[in-house]
């Protein structure tokens, strides 16, 4: 049986848990918006047309900030199309996803939805087909109190108070040749710098995210970040990272995906800090991992490919697009990716799992039907709920296994937090082993005797295999169950993790009266 020994010390911390680490993403892609978060006429629809069942699950998920409206979609999007009377909004071809966009849902609708969901808006501007003027105009429309043409137009369109959007993305994946308006690093760096300056002339209090690499496998990775930040270092606050993972007949390497995420994050930190040193800048650039997830990149609905759709003249509204069905293995990987993000919370201040509903999402919904939780919902929801206070530095001595892609990998993966206010310590632990349970011992240094107040595990259900998932007709086959056998004795926590599992264990300090 694999074993792991973990040591945490109250005095050895990484930093505060960033609230925005538990973000999500809503893009005009597939059924994320239409029949996802927005479906007038649905049995649960609010007067505004929002699906209440999806709103309830969004709150349960614990999402804190939601990026909108894209994604690739934003690089060909005119924000003006999504404001004003709905029956006067233009219908447009969306070249990013080869669909027909009705624009029935736009900025006002999303801000209204965000208020009901209790999330912060992270707005992206189009730096693909548009540029500086459109970006500054959108900030004025959204954030200026009034007395100008654009701010008064917002009032005329139904919102007297400014939206006060603080967090803005300067385009999306501009390093990618697939992107509408793709640019070289020099072209994008200069554009991002000038757009940032113009946007801050309108609202000096906004925070800005520059596009980093679309993945660590991009041929321009590293050089892209260096060039972009050399141009725009003083004007931006964050640089973005995007990463998706999938199993390709190699479960061991897939389960080690967080190793790649660790490498990606640490490489971008090193590059940003090198630019800081060379330019003698005072501030640090932090990271926004504003797209991440497991994604089985297997195409779109049916056998249609983008070329076939456009060549035939068939452009569909919100077709089914990459509605991946997530299993137990995927959930364990998502749990380790969350661990990676949390372990780097001193520099990764924002993270957005892509996407929220239907499209590679923790939540699924059916038109005129129910909404339900996928397997990957659970690690996100529990970590968003329980990761509070300080991130603890974890020292791990684990048995290892050999992976084809990443070499020797720890069987046990962990992150942990300590909340001084409540006296609670939370551990988020994964057993990557496919066949064997893992014995885990945690030494608590600087902690007094504790009691276990939460012990839950996501594992392969009885009678099923690691590909078990939640479906329309069986919503709760995969979920969190009580983890038996965990003990806290003095300053030691002991637990046996089932094979291929993700667990959360929360301790509460026993304080004197």
Short mmCIF file of C-alpha atoms in Angstrom, two decimals:
data_model
loop_
_atom_site.label_atom_id
_atom_site.label_comp_id
_atom_site.label_asym_id
_atom_site.label_seq_id
_atom_site.Cartn_x
_atom_site.Cartn_y
_atom_site.Cartn_z
CA UNK A 1 0.00 0.00 0.00
CA UNK A 2 1.45 3.43 -0.94
CA UNK A 3 2.25 5.74 1.94
CA UNK A 4 2.73 9.47 2.31
CA UNK A 5 3.90 11.66 5.16
CA UNK A 6 2.89 15.33 5.06
CA UNK A 7 4.19 18.03 7.39
CA UNK A 8 2.60 21.45 7.92
CA UNK A 9 3.71 24.18 10.29
CA UNK A 10 1.53 27.10 11.30
CA UNK A 11 4.50 29.44 10.92
CA UNK A 12 5.26 28.37 7.34
CA UNK A 13 2.64 29.90 5.08
CA UNK A 14 2.50 30.99 1.45
CA UNK A 15 0.00 33.82 1.73
CA UNK A 16 -3.70 34.58 2.02
CA UNK A 17 -6.13 32.46 0.02
CA UNK A 18 -7.08 34.70 -2.94
CA UNK A 19 -10.86 35.10 -3.13
CA UNK A 20 -10.72 35.25 -6.94
CA UNK A 21 -8.99 31.87 -7.17
CA UNK A 22 -12.40 30.23 -7.42
CA UNK A 23 -13.60 31.87 -10.60
CA UNK A 24 -15.58 30.58 -13.54
CA UNK A 25 -16.16 31.55 -17.16
CA UNK A 26 -19.23 32.31 -19.28
CA UNK A 27 -18.64 32.55 -23.02
CA UNK A 28 -21.05 32.92 -25.92
CA UNK A 29 -20.22 29.39 -27.00
CA UNK A 30 -22.55 26.45 -27.44
CA UNK A 31 -25.20 26.35 -24.73
CA UNK A 32 -23.31 28.14 -21.96
CA UNK A 33 -25.44 31.29 -22.20
CA UNK A 34 -28.57 30.25 -24.07
CA UNK A 35 -30.35 27.38 -22.23
CA UNK A 36 -27.43 27.50 -19.78
CA UNK A 37 -27.62 30.56 -17.55
CA UNK A 38 -30.37 32.20 -19.64
CA UNK A 39 -33.61 30.57 -20.78
CA UNK A 40 -36.78 32.67 -20.71
CA UNK A 41 -39.72 30.34 -20.51
CA UNK A 42 -37.91 27.69 -18.47
CA UNK A 43 -40.01 26.49 -15.48
CA UNK A 44 -37.49 28.04 -13.07
CA UNK A 45 -36.85 31.23 -15.07
CA UNK A 46 -36.68 34.51 -13.18
CA UNK A 47 -38.53 37.55 -14.58
CA UNK A 48 -35.25 38.47 -16.33
CA UNK A 49 -35.02 35.06 -18.01
CA UNK A 50 -32.22 33.63 -15.84
CA UNK A 51 -32.46 29.95 -14.95
CA UNK A 52 -32.94 29.84 -11.18
CA UNK A 53 -31.82 26.21 -10.96
CA UNK A 54 -28.48 27.16 -12.55
CA UNK A 55 -28.21 30.23 -10.31
CA UNK A 56 -28.69 28.01 -7.26
CA UNK A 57 -25.99 25.58 -8.43
CA UNK A 58 -23.64 28.49 -9.22
CA UNK A 59 -24.00 29.67 -5.64
CA UNK A 60 -23.44 26.15 -4.34
CA UNK A 61 -20.35 25.83 -6.56
CA UNK A 62 -18.95 28.90 -4.81
CA UNK A 63 -17.81 30.81 -7.89
CA UNK A 64 -16.52 34.24 -6.89
CA UNK A 65 -15.68 35.91 -10.21
CA UNK A 66 -16.90 35.08 -13.72
CA UNK A 67 -15.08 36.00 -16.93
CA UNK A 68 -17.29 37.21 -19.83
CA UNK A 69 -18.04 37.20 -22.84
CA UNK A 70 -15.04 35.17 -24.08
CA UNK A 71 -12.83 33.45 -24.93
CA UNK A 72 -12.38 33.27 -28.67
CA UNK A 73 -15.82 34.82 -29.09
CA UNK A 74 -14.65 38.21 -27.83
CA UNK A 75 -12.06 38.67 -30.58
CA UNK A 76 -14.81 39.27 -33.14
CA UNK A 77 -17.43 40.79 -30.83
CA UNK A 78 -18.84 44.31 -30.93
CA UNK A 79 -19.95 45.09 -27.39
CA UNK A 80 -22.49 47.60 -28.72
CA UNK A 81 -24.44 44.72 -30.29
CA UNK A 82 -25.40 43.47 -26.81
CA UNK A 83 -26.89 46.68 -25.39
CA UNK A 84 -30.12 48.55 -26.06
CA UNK A 85 -33.59 47.17 -26.80
CA UNK A 86 -33.32 43.44 -27.43
CA UNK A 87 -35.61 43.50 -30.47
CA UNK A 88 -33.32 46.06 -32.11
CA UNK A 89 -30.07 44.20 -31.57
CA UNK A 90 -28.37 42.81 -34.68
CA UNK A 91 -27.95 39.13 -35.41
CA UNK A 92 -24.33 38.37 -36.25
CA UNK A 93 -22.20 35.53 -37.54
CA UNK A 94 -19.74 34.41 -34.89
CA UNK A 95 -16.60 33.33 -36.72
CA UNK A 96 -14.94 31.95 -33.58
CA UNK A 97 -17.42 29.12 -33.05
CA UNK A 98 -19.14 29.24 -36.47
CA UNK A 99 -22.57 29.96 -35.03
CA UNK A 100 -25.29 32.58 -35.27
CA UNK A 101 -25.35 35.05 -32.36
CA UNK A 102 -28.74 36.62 -31.61
CA UNK A 103 -27.36 39.12 -29.06
CA UNK A 104 -30.48 38.61 -26.97
CA UNK A 105 -28.08 38.37 -24.01
CA UNK A 106 -25.46 41.07 -23.54
CA UNK A 107 -23.68 43.25 -21.01
CA UNK A 108 -26.71 44.45 -19.06
CA UNK A 109 -28.12 40.94 -18.84
CA UNK A 110 -24.81 39.51 -17.66
CA UNK A 111 -24.30 42.19 -15.01
CA UNK A 112 -27.85 41.57 -13.80
CA UNK A 113 -27.16 37.84 -13.67
CA UNK A 114 -23.90 38.44 -11.77
CA UNK A 115 -25.76 40.36 -9.08
CA UNK A 116 -28.20 37.50 -8.58
CA UNK A 117 -25.37 34.94 -8.62
CA UNK A 118 -23.28 36.97 -6.18
CA UNK A 119 -20.18 36.99 -8.40
CA UNK A 120 -17.73 39.65 -9.56
CA UNK A 121 -17.62 40.47 -13.27
CA UNK A 122 -14.38 39.96 -15.18
CA UNK A 123 -14.95 41.66 -18.54
CA UNK A 124 -12.91 41.04 -21.68
CA UNK A 125 -12.39 43.60 -24.45
CA UNK A 126 -11.93 42.84 -28.14
CA UNK A 127 -8.33 43.41 -29.19
CA UNK A 128 -8.67 41.11 -32.20
CA UNK A 129 -10.81 43.03 -34.71
CA UNK A 130 -11.03 46.19 -32.62
CA UNK A 131 -8.70 48.14 -30.38
CA UNK A 132 -8.03 51.16 -28.19
CA UNK A 133 -11.13 53.22 -28.96
CA UNK A 134 -13.64 50.41 -28.48
CA UNK A 135 -11.92 49.34 -25.24
CA UNK A 136 -12.00 52.80 -23.67
CA UNK A 137 -15.59 53.32 -24.86
CA UNK A 138 -16.72 50.14 -23.14
CA UNK A 139 -15.10 51.22 -19.86
CA UNK A 140 -16.85 54.59 -20.11
CA UNK A 141 -20.21 52.95 -20.88
CA UNK A 142 -19.85 50.50 -18.00
CA UNK A 143 -18.18 52.52 -15.26
CA UNK A 144 -18.62 56.29 -15.72
CA UNK A 145 -21.34 57.69 -13.43
CA UNK A 146 -23.03 59.91 -16.01
CA UNK A 147 -22.99 63.14 -17.94
CA UNK A 148 -21.35 61.78 -21.09
CA UNK A 149 -22.86 60.26 -24.21
CA UNK A 150 -21.87 56.68 -23.39
CA UNK A 151 -22.66 56.76 -19.67
CA UNK A 152 -26.00 58.40 -20.38
CA UNK A 153 -26.65 55.73 -23.01
CA UNK A 154 -26.19 53.11 -20.29
CA UNK A 155 -28.78 54.93 -18.22
CA UNK A 156 -31.11 55.12 -21.20
CA UNK A 157 -30.68 51.37 -21.60
CA UNK A 158 -31.90 50.70 -18.10
CA UNK A 159 -29.02 50.97 -15.62
CA UNK A 160 -28.71 54.32 -13.88
CA UNK A 161 -25.86 53.20 -11.65
CA UNK A 162 -22.45 52.38 -13.13
CA UNK A 163 -21.51 48.71 -13.29
CA UNK A 164 -18.20 49.46 -11.55
CA UNK A 165 -16.38 46.58 -13.23
CA UNK A 166 -12.89 46.42 -11.76
CA UNK A 167 -11.32 43.48 -13.58
CA UNK A 168 -10.65 43.60 -17.35
CA UNK A 169 -8.97 41.23 -19.80
CA UNK A 170 -7.01 42.84 -22.64
CA UNK A 171 -8.18 40.46 -25.35
CA UNK A 172 -7.99 36.68 -25.45
CA UNK A 173 -5.29 34.23 -26.58
CA UNK A 174 -3.75 36.70 -28.98
CA UNK A 175 -0.74 34.37 -29.38
CA UNK A 176 -2.94 31.76 -31.10
CA UNK A 177 -3.10 31.55 -34.93
CA UNK A 178 -6.72 30.37 -34.52
CA UNK A 179 -7.64 33.69 -32.94
CA UNK A 180 -9.50 36.30 -34.97
CA UNK A 181 -7.01 39.15 -35.18
CA UNK A 182 -4.02 37.03 -34.09
CA UNK A 183 -0.92 39.16 -33.48
CA UNK A 184 2.77 38.82 -32.91
CA UNK A 185 4.05 39.46 -29.41
CA UNK A 186 5.34 42.90 -30.39
CA UNK A 187 2.06 43.84 -32.07
CA UNK A 188 -0.02 42.68 -29.14
CA UNK A 189 2.32 44.11 -26.49
CA UNK A 190 2.08 47.60 -27.97
CA UNK A 191 -1.69 47.34 -28.45
CA UNK A 192 -2.22 46.07 -24.89
CA UNK A 193 -0.06 48.89 -23.54
CA UNK A 194 -2.00 51.60 -25.39
CA UNK A 195 -5.41 50.08 -24.69
CA UNK A 196 -4.52 49.84 -20.99
CA UNK A 197 -3.47 53.47 -20.87
CA UNK A 198 -6.66 54.63 -22.59
CA UNK A 199 -8.89 52.49 -20.37
CA UNK A 200 -7.20 53.85 -17.25
CA UNK A 201 -7.64 57.41 -18.48
CA UNK A 202 -11.38 56.69 -18.17
CA UNK A 203 -11.21 54.76 -14.88
CA UNK A 204 -7.88 54.74 -13.04
CA UNK A 205 -9.11 52.15 -10.52
CA UNK A 206 -9.49 49.19 -12.88
CA UNK A 207 -7.24 46.12 -12.86
CA UNK A 208 -5.91 44.79 -16.18
CA UNK A 209 -4.91 41.34 -17.40
CA UNK A 210 -2.54 40.99 -20.38
CA UNK A 211 -2.73 37.89 -22.56
CA UNK A 212 -0.05 35.36 -21.82
CA UNK A 213 0.42 32.05 -23.60
CA UNK A 214 -2.53 29.87 -24.56
CA UNK A 215 -0.62 26.86 -23.24
CA UNK A 216 2.89 25.93 -22.16
CA UNK A 217 3.19 23.94 -25.42
CA UNK A 218 2.92 27.04 -27.63
CA UNK A 219 6.11 27.53 -29.71
CA UNK A 220 6.24 31.16 -28.54
CA UNK A 221 5.84 30.33 -24.84
CA UNK A 222 8.23 32.30 -22.66
CA UNK A 223 9.34 34.64 -25.41
CA UNK A 224 5.72 35.82 -25.73
CA UNK A 225 5.45 36.77 -22.05
CA UNK A 226 8.85 38.44 -22.09
CA UNK A 227 8.03 40.61 -25.11
CA UNK A 228 4.49 41.52 -24.04
CA UNK A 229 5.54 42.47 -20.52
CA UNK A 230 8.55 44.42 -21.78
CA UNK A 231 6.01 46.65 -23.55
CA UNK A 232 3.18 46.71 -21.03
CA UNK A 233 4.68 45.94 -17.60
CA UNK A 234 3.82 49.28 -16.02
CA UNK A 235 0.32 49.36 -17.49
CA UNK A 236 -0.98 45.90 -16.45
CA UNK A 237 -1.47 44.03 -13.20
CA UNK A 238 -1.66 40.40 -14.33
CA UNK A 239 -0.56 38.12 -17.14
CA UNK A 240 -2.86 35.26 -18.13
CA UNK A 241 -2.31 31.51 -18.51
CA UNK A 242 -4.59 28.93 -20.18
CA UNK A 243 -4.31 25.15 -19.91
CA UNK A 244 -6.52 22.16 -20.68
CA UNK A 245 -5.83 18.50 -20.02
CA UNK A 246 -7.30 15.22 -21.24
CA UNK A 247 -6.66 11.51 -20.91
CA UNK A 248 -5.17 9.97 -24.05
CA UNK A 249 -4.76 6.26 -23.27
CA UNK A 250 -2.32 7.14 -20.50
CA UNK A 251 -4.09 7.44 -17.16
CA UNK A 252 -0.88 7.81 -15.17
CA UNK A 253 0.26 10.89 -17.06
CA UNK A 254 -3.26 12.36 -17.06
CA UNK A 255 -3.43 12.02 -13.28
CA UNK A 256 -0.13 13.93 -13.10
CA UNK A 257 -1.49 16.92 -15.07
CA UNK A 258 -0.91 19.23 -12.11
CA UNK A 259 2.83 18.72 -12.59
CA UNK A 260 2.50 20.52 -15.92
CA UNK A 261 0.41 23.23 -14.28
CA UNK A 262 3.10 23.71 -11.62
CA UNK A 263 5.74 24.04 -14.34
CA UNK A 264 3.62 26.48 -16.34
CA UNK A 265 2.94 28.72 -13.34
CA UNK A 266 6.52 28.74 -12.09
CA UNK A 267 7.90 29.45 -15.57
CA UNK A 268 5.62 32.46 -16.05
CA UNK A 269 6.52 33.77 -12.59
CA UNK A 270 10.21 33.50 -13.46
CA UNK A 271 9.74 35.29 -16.79
CA UNK A 272 7.68 38.09 -15.25
CA UNK A 273 10.23 38.58 -12.48
CA UNK A 274 13.08 38.64 -15.03
CA UNK A 275 11.31 41.44 -16.92
CA UNK A 276 10.80 43.22 -13.60
CA UNK A 277 14.51 43.00 -12.78
CA UNK A 278 15.68 44.06 -16.23
CA UNK A 279 13.27 47.01 -16.35
CA UNK A 280 13.88 47.94 -12.71
CA UNK A 281 10.15 47.94 -12.09
CA UNK A 282 8.93 48.18 -8.50
CA UNK A 283 5.72 46.16 -8.58
CA UNK A 284 5.30 42.44 -9.19
CA UNK A 285 3.08 41.14 -11.99
CA UNK A 286 0.72 38.49 -10.66
CA UNK A 287 -0.92 35.68 -12.61
CA UNK A 288 -4.46 35.16 -13.85
CA UNK A 289 -5.05 31.50 -14.77
CA UNK A 290 -8.27 32.53 -16.43
CA UNK A 291 -8.93 29.35 -18.42
CA UNK A 292 -8.27 25.87 -17.07
CA UNK A 293 -10.04 22.52 -16.99
CA UNK A 294 -10.17 18.99 -18.34
CA UNK A 295 -11.30 19.18 -21.98
CA UNK A 296 -11.79 16.22 -24.30
CA UNK A 297 -11.22 18.16 -27.49
CA UNK A 298 -13.28 15.88 -29.73
CA UNK A 299 -15.15 18.34 -31.93
CA UNK A 300 -18.64 19.77 -32.06
CA UNK A 301 -22.15 18.41 -32.25
CA UNK A 302 -22.51 15.56 -34.73
CA UNK A 303 -19.90 15.24 -37.46
CA UNK A 304 -20.00 18.86 -38.58
CA UNK A 305 -16.70 20.66 -38.64
CA UNK A 306 -16.41 24.45 -38.91
CA UNK A 307 -15.52 24.37 -42.61
CA UNK A 308 -18.53 22.18 -43.42
CA UNK A 309 -20.86 24.48 -41.54
CA UNK A 310 -19.73 27.67 -43.26
CA UNK A 311 -19.35 26.11 -46.70
CA UNK A 312 -22.92 24.85 -46.62
CA UNK A 313 -24.24 28.16 -45.36
CA UNK A 314 -25.64 26.54 -42.21
CA UNK A 315 -25.07 28.72 -39.14
CA UNK A 316 -26.83 27.48 -36.03
CA UNK A 317 -27.80 29.25 -32.82
CA UNK A 318 -26.26 27.80 -29.63
CA UNK A 319 -25.68 24.21 -30.84
CA UNK A 320 -24.32 21.59 -28.48
CA UNK A 321 -20.57 22.20 -28.33
CA UNK A 322 -18.04 20.19 -26.26
CA UNK A 323 -20.53 19.14 -23.61
CA UNK A 324 -18.04 16.81 -21.99
CA UNK A 325 -19.36 14.24 -19.52
CA UNK A 326 -16.93 14.09 -16.62
CA UNK A 327 -16.03 10.94 -14.71
CA UNK A 328 -14.31 10.05 -11.44
CA UNK A 329 -10.82 10.22 -12.98
CA UNK A 330 -11.52 13.70 -14.31
CA UNK A 331 -12.71 14.85 -10.88
CA UNK A 332 -9.51 13.65 -9.21
CA UNK A 333 -7.44 15.51 -11.82
CA UNK A 334 -9.50 18.68 -11.30
CA UNK A 335 -8.86 18.33 -7.57
CA UNK A 336 -5.10 18.22 -8.16
CA UNK A 337 -5.26 21.21 -10.52
CA UNK A 338 -7.05 23.14 -7.78
CA UNK A 339 -4.28 22.07 -5.41
CA UNK A 340 -1.68 23.47 -7.80
CA UNK A 341 -3.49 26.79 -8.05
CA UNK A 342 -3.85 27.05 -4.28
CA UNK A 343 -0.20 26.15 -3.65
CA UNK A 344 0.76 29.08 -5.89
CA UNK A 345 -1.75 31.49 -4.37
CA UNK A 346 0.99 33.98 -3.52
CA UNK A 347 1.20 34.84 -7.24
CA UNK A 348 -1.85 33.23 -8.89
CA UNK A 349 -4.46 35.71 -7.70
CA UNK A 350 -7.20 34.89 -10.23
CA UNK A 351 -8.29 31.56 -11.74
CA UNK A 352 -11.33 30.76 -13.87
CA UNK A 353 -12.45 27.21 -14.55
CA UNK A 354 -13.81 27.05 -18.10
CA UNK A 355 -16.75 27.06 -18.41
CA UNK A 356 -19.67 27.34 -15.98
CA UNK A 357 -22.56 25.54 -17.69
CA UNK A 358 -22.79 22.87 -20.41
CA UNK A 359 -19.56 23.72 -22.25
CA UNK A 360 -16.76 21.72 -20.51
CA UNK A 361 -18.55 22.59 -17.31
CA UNK A 362 -19.19 21.48 -13.72
CA UNK A 363 -22.91 22.20 -14.26
CA UNK A 364 -25.08 20.70 -16.97
CA UNK A 365 -28.59 21.71 -17.97
CA UNK A 366 -31.20 20.68 -20.48
CA UNK A 367 -33.56 22.98 -22.35
CA UNK A 368 -36.90 22.98 -20.51
CA UNK A 369 -35.37 20.34 -18.25
CA UNK A 370 -33.25 19.94 -15.13
CA UNK A 371 -29.77 21.12 -14.20
CA UNK A 372 -27.30 18.89 -12.37
CA UNK A 373 -23.78 18.64 -10.95
CA UNK A 374 -21.01 16.86 -12.84
CA UNK A 375 -18.26 14.97 -11.00
CA UNK A 376 -15.84 17.91 -11.27
CA UNK A 377 -18.33 20.12 -9.42
CA UNK A 378 -17.42 18.63 -6.07
CA UNK A 379 -13.68 19.37 -5.62
CA UNK A 380 -14.27 22.96 -6.75
CA UNK A 381 -17.28 23.48 -4.48
CA UNK A 382 -15.60 22.11 -1.37
CA UNK A 383 -12.37 23.97 -1.87
CA UNK A 384 -14.24 27.22 -2.58
CA UNK A 385 -16.19 26.67 0.63
CA UNK A 386 -13.41 25.59 2.98
CA UNK A 387 -10.13 27.13 1.75
CA UNK A 388 -9.90 30.12 4.07
CA UNK A 389 -7.19 32.15 5.75
CA UNK A 390 -3.55 31.30 5.10
CA UNK A 391 -2.22 28.80 2.56
CA UNK A 392 0.05 26.37 4.39
CA UNK A 393 3.34 25.27 2.91
CA UNK A 394 3.19 21.47 2.67
CA UNK A 395 6.20 19.20 2.87
CA UNK A 396 5.32 15.88 1.21
CA UNK A 397 7.24 12.62 1.36
CA UNK A 398 5.17 10.24 -0.78
CA UNK A 399 5.67 6.95 -2.51
CA UNK A 400 5.90 7.54 -6.24
CA UNK A 401 4.87 5.98 -9.52
CA UNK A 402 6.35 6.21 -13.00
CA UNK A 403 4.40 8.23 -15.58
CA UNK A 404 5.27 8.20 -19.28
CA UNK A 405 5.06 11.96 -19.68
CA UNK A 406 6.32 13.36 -16.39
CA UNK A 407 8.57 10.68 -14.89
CA UNK A 408 8.32 9.86 -11.17
CA UNK A 409 5.21 11.36 -9.60
CA UNK A 410 3.96 11.51 -5.99
CA UNK A 411 1.03 9.16 -5.50
CA UNK A 412 -0.46 11.62 -2.98
CA UNK A 413 -1.06 15.27 -3.84
CA UNK A 414 -2.12 17.86 -1.25
CA UNK A 415 -2.83 21.49 -0.45
CA UNK A 416 -3.86 22.96 2.91
CA UNK A 417 -5.12 26.14 4.56
CA UNK A 418 -5.28 27.49 8.12
CA UNK A 419 -7.92 29.97 9.26
CA UNK A 420 -6.81 31.60 12.49
CA UNK A 421 -10.20 33.26 13.02
CA UNK A 422 -12.09 29.96 13.17
CA UNK A 423 -9.21 27.72 14.23
CA UNK A 424 -9.87 25.43 11.29
CA UNK A 425 -7.32 23.67 9.10
CA UNK A 426 -8.45 22.19 5.79
CA UNK A 427 -6.61 19.53 3.79
CA UNK A 428 -7.40 18.74 0.16
CA UNK A 429 -5.78 15.40 -0.69
CA UNK A 430 -5.78 13.23 -3.81
CA UNK A 431 -4.72 9.62 -4.21
CA UNK A 432 -3.56 9.24 -7.82
CA UNK A 433 -3.15 5.49 -7.45
CA UNK A 434 -5.49 3.59 -9.75
CA UNK A 435 -5.48 0.33 -7.83
CA UNK A 436 -4.40 0.78 -4.22
CA UNK A 437 -5.50 2.74 -1.20
CA UNK A 438 -2.93 5.15 0.27
CA UNK A 439 -2.06 5.58 3.92
CA UNK A 440 -1.49 9.23 4.75
CA UNK A 441 -0.05 10.67 7.95
CA UNK A 442 0.01 14.41 8.55
CA UNK A 443 2.23 16.00 11.21
CA UNK A 444 0.78 19.24 12.58
CA UNK A 445 3.50 21.53 13.93
CA UNK A 446 2.44 24.52 15.98
CA UNK A 447 -1.13 23.25 16.20
CA UNK A 448 -2.77 22.16 19.44
CA UNK A 449 -4.94 19.06 19.66
CA UNK A 450 -7.65 19.10 17.00
CA UNK A 451 -10.87 17.31 16.17
CA UNK A 452 -12.16 16.31 12.76
CA UNK A 453 -15.29 18.20 11.82
CA UNK A 454 -15.44 17.30 8.10
CA UNK A 455 -14.17 14.22 6.26
CA UNK A 456 -15.50 13.57 2.76
CA UNK A 457 -14.24 11.65 -0.23
CA UNK A 458 -15.00 11.39 -3.93
CA UNK A 459 -14.16 7.92 -5.21
CA UNK A 460 -15.28 5.23 -7.64
CA UNK A 461 -18.85 4.26 -6.66
CA UNK A 462 -19.54 0.70 -5.54
CA UNK A 463 -20.16 -1.55 -8.51
CA UNK A 464 -18.82 1.03 -10.99
CA UNK A 465 -15.45 1.83 -12.56
CA UNK A 466 -13.34 4.96 -12.81
CA UNK A 467 -15.34 6.18 -15.79
CA UNK A 468 -18.52 6.53 -13.74
CA UNK A 469 -20.22 9.90 -14.26
CA UNK A 470 -23.41 11.83 -13.54
CA UNK A 471 -25.94 11.79 -16.36
CA UNK A 472 -29.33 13.33 -17.00
CA UNK A 473 -31.12 10.24 -15.73
CA UNK A 474 -28.68 9.62 -12.85
CA UNK A 475 -27.64 12.91 -11.32
CA UNK A 476 -25.80 11.78 -8.20
CA UNK A 477 -23.88 8.61 -9.00
CA UNK A 478 -20.60 10.45 -8.38
CA UNK A 479 -20.33 12.81 -5.44
CA UNK A 480 -18.82 13.34 -2.03
CA UNK A 481 -19.42 10.70 0.62
CA UNK A 482 -18.37 10.45 4.26
CA UNK A 483 -14.76 9.32 4.61
CA UNK A 484 -14.52 6.74 7.36
CA UNK A 485 -11.50 6.00 9.48
CA UNK A 486 -9.80 9.39 9.64
CA UNK A 487 -8.34 10.10 13.10
CA UNK A 488 -6.75 13.12 14.77
CA UNK A 489 -4.55 12.16 17.71
CA UNK A 490 -2.68 14.98 19.37
CA UNK A 491 -0.71 16.63 16.58
CA UNK A 492 -1.12 13.86 14.01
CA UNK A 493 -3.81 13.25 11.43
CA UNK A 494 -4.11 9.79 9.91
CA UNK A 495 -6.29 8.79 7.00
CA UNK A 496 -6.54 6.00 4.45
CA UNK A 497 -7.56 7.26 1.01
CA UNK A 498 -9.32 4.84 -1.35
CA UNK A 499 -7.73 4.20 -4.73
CA UNK A 500 -8.33 7.02 -7.21
CA UNK A 501 -9.94 9.49 -4.84
CA UNK A 502 -10.04 13.12 -3.78
CA UNK A 503 -10.79 13.97 -0.18
CA UNK A 504 -11.30 16.98 2.05
CA UNK A 505 -10.56 16.80 5.77
CA UNK A 506 -11.17 19.75 8.04
CA UNK A 507 -9.85 19.98 11.58
CA UNK A 508 -10.94 22.37 14.29
CA UNK A 509 -8.56 23.46 17.01
CA UNK A 510 -9.66 22.62 20.51
CA UNK A 511 -9.42 25.91 22.34
CA UNK A 512 -9.62 26.51 26.05
CA UNK A 513 -12.62 28.20 27.64
#
